[in-house]
Short mmCIF file of C-alpha atoms in Angstrom, two decimals:
data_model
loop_
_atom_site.label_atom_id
_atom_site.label_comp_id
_atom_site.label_asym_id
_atom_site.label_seq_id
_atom_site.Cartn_x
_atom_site.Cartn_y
_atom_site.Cartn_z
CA UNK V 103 88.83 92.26 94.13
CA UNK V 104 86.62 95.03 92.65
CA UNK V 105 83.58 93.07 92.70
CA UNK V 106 84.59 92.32 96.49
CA UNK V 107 84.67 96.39 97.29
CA UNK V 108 81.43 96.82 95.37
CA UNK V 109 79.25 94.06 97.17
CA UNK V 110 80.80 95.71 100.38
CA UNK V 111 79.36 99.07 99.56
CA UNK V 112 76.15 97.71 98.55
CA UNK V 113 75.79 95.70 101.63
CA UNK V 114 77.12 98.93 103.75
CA UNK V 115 74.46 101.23 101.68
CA UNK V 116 71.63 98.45 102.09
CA UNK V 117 72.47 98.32 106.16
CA UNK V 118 72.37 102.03 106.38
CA UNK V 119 69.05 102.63 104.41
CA UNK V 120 66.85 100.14 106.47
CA UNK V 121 68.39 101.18 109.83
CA UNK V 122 68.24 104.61 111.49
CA UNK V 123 71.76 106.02 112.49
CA UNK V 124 71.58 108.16 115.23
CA UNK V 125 70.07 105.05 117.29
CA UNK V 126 73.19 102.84 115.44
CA UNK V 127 75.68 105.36 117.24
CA UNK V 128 73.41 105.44 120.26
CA UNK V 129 73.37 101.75 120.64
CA UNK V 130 77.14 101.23 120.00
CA UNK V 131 78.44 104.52 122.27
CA UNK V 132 80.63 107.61 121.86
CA UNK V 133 83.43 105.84 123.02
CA UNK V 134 82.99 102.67 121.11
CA UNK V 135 81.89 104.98 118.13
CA UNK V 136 86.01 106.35 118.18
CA UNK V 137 87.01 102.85 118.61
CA UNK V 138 85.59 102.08 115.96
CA UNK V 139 86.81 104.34 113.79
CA UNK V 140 90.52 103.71 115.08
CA UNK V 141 89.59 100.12 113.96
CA UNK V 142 88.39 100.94 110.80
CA UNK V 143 91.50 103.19 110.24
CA UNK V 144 93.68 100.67 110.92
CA UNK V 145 92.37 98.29 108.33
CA UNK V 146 91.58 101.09 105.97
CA UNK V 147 95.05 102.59 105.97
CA UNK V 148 96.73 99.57 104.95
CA UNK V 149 94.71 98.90 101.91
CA UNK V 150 93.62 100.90 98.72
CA UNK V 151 90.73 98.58 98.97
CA UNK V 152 89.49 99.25 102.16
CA UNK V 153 89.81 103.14 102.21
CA UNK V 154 85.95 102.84 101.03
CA UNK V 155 84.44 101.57 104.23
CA UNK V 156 86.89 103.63 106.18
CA UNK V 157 85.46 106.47 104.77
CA UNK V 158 81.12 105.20 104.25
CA UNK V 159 82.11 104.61 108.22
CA UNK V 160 83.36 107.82 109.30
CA UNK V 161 80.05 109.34 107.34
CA UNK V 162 77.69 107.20 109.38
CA UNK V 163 79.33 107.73 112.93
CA UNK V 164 79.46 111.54 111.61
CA UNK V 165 75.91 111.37 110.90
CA UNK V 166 74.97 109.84 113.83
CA UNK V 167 76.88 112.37 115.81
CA UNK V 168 80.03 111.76 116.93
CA UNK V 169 82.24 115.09 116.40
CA UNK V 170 84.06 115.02 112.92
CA UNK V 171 86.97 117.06 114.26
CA UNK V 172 87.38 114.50 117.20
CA UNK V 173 87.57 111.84 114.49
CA UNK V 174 90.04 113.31 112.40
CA UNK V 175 92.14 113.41 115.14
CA UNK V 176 91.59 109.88 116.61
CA UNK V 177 91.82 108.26 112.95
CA UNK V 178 94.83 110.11 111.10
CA UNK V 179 97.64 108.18 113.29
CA UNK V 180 96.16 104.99 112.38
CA UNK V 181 96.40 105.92 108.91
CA UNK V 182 99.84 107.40 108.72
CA UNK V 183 100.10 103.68 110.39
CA UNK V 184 99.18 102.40 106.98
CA UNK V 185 100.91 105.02 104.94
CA UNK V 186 104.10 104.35 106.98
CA UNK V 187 103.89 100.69 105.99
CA UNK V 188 103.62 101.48 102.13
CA UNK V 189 106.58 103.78 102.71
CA UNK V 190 108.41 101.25 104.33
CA UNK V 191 107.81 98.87 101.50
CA UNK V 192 108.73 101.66 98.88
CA UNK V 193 112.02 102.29 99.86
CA UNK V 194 112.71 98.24 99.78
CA UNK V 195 111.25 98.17 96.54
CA UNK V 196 113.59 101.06 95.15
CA UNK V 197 116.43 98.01 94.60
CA UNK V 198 114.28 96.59 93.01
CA UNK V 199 113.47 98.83 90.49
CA UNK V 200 114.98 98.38 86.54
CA UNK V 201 117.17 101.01 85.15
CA UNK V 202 115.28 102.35 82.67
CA UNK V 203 112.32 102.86 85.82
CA UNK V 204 115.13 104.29 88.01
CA UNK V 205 116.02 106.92 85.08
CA UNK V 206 112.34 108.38 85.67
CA UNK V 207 112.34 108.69 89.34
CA UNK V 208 115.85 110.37 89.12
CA UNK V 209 114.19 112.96 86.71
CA UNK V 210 111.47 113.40 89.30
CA UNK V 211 113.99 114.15 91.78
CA UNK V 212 115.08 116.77 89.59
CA UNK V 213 112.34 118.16 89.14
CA UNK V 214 111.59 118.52 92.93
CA UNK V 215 115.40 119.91 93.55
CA UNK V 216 114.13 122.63 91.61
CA UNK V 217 110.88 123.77 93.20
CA UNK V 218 111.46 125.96 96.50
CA UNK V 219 112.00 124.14 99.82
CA UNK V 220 108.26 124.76 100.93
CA UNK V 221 106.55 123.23 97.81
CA UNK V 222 106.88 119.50 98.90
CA UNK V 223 105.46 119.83 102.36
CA UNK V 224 102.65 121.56 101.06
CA UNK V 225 102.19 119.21 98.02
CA UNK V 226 101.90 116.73 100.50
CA UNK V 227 99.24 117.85 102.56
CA UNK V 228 97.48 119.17 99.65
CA UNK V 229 97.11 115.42 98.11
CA UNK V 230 96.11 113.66 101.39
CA UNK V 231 94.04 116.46 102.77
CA UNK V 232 91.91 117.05 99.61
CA UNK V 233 92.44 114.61 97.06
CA UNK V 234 90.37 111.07 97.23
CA UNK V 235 93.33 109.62 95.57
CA UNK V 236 95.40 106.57 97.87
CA UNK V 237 97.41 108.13 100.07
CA UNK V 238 99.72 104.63 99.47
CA UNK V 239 100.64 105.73 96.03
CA UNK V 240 101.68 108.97 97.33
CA UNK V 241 104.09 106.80 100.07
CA UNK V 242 105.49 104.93 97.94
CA UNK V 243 106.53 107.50 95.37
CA UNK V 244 107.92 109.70 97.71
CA UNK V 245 110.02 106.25 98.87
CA UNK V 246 111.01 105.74 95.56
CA UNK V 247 112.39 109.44 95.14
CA UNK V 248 113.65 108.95 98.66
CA UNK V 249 112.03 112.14 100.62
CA UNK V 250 112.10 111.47 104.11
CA UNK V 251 109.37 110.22 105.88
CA UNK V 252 109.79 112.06 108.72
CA UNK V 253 109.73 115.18 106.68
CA UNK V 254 106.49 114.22 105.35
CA UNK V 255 105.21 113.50 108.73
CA UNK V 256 103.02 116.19 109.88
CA UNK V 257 101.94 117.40 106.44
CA UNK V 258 100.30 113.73 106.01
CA UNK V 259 99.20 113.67 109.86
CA UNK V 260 97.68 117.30 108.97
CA UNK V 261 96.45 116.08 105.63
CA UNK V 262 94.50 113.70 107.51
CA UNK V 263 92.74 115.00 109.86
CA UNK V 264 91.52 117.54 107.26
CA UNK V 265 90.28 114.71 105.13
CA UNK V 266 88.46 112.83 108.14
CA UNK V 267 87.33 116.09 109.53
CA UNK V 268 85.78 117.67 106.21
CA UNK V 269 84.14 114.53 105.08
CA UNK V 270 82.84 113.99 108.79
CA UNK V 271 80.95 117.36 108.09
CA UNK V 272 80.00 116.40 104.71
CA UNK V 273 78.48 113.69 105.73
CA UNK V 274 76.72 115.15 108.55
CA UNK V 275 75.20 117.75 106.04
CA UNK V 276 74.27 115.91 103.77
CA UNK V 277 72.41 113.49 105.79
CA UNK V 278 70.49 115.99 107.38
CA UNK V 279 69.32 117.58 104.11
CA UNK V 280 68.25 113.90 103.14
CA UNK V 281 66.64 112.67 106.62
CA UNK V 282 69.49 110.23 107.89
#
C-alpha cells in the first residue's frame, strides 16, 4: 500500500513538472476546478491513504488559481463526510475492544473530565486545522472515548477549512517563488 501512495505522488509530481498549471485549471474550469476538489475530498476523506493527492490537488488548483478560501469551504463537508464514517465505525468498534484496551480509554476519559469544558473543542480544531496528522485517528479516538460527534462538529468543519485554506495559500506561494 505504501509503495502504491508513493508511485501516485511520483506520477502526480512527474504530471505537474512537464505541464503548466494555470493552463491545467484553465482547460478544466473554475467550476469543474471545485468539482474537482469536492471529488477529490470525497475519496480523500475516507482514506489515510488518499489524504496525499487530496492535498498535491488542492496545491495545483491553488496554484493555478482557484481561490483557497473558496476551497476550504467547498472541500471540508466532504471530509467531515469521511471523518464521520471513521467515527461511525469507532463507536462500533468500542464493543469490540478487550478489557485491558478499554481500561486505557477509560483513563483517557479521565483525563479529559478533568480539563475545562472549552479544552476539547479547541483540541479538536487545533489537530485538524494544523496538524498533517489523519484526521481518522482523531475520529475514531474520540468514538472510542465516546465524545459526541456532534459536539465535535464545527471545530472539525472549522479545522478544515483552515487546513484547505492555508495550504491553498501555501501552495500558491510557493509556486510562484518557484515559476509554477
Amino acid at each position: 500500500m505504501i509503495l502504491a501512495v508513493v508511485a501516485l505522488l511520483l506520477v502526480w509530481t512527474a504530471i505537474f513538472t512537464r505541464i503548466n498549471i494555470h493552463e491545467l485549471v484553465q482547460a478544466i474550469g473554475v467550476r469543474n476546478g471545485y468539482l474537482l476538489a469536492l471529488g477529490v475530498a470525497l475519496l480523500g476523506g475516507v482514506s489515510t491513504f488518499t489524504t496525499a493527492s487530496f492535498f498535491t490537488t488542492i496545491g495545483v488548483l491553488s496554484i493555478g488559481g482557484l481561490n483557497p478560501f473558496f476551497l476550504g469551504l467547498v472541500t471540508a463537508p466532504a471530509l467531515l463526510l469521511g471523518d464521520y464514517i471513521f467515527y461511525y465505525l469507532g463507536t462500533r468498534g468500542r464493543t469490540a475492544v478487550s478489557p485491558k484496551n478499554l481500561t486505557k480509554i477509560r483513563k483517557v476519559e479521565a483525563w479529559f473530565e478533568k480539563r475545562p469544558r472549552w479544552f476539547r473543542p479547541v483540541g479538536i480544531y487545533v489537530y485538524t486545522a494544523f496538524t498533517p496528522l489523519p484526521a481518522d485517528i482523531l475520529m475514531i479516538a474520540l468514538a472510542l472515548i465516546g465524545y459526541k460527534f456532534k459536539r465535535a462538529l464545527v471545530s472539525i468543519l472549522l479545522g478544515h477549512i483552515t487546513i484547505v485554506t492555508w495550504l491553498g495559500y501555501l501552495a500558491r506561494v510557493t509556486g510562484d517563488a518557484t515559476g509554477f
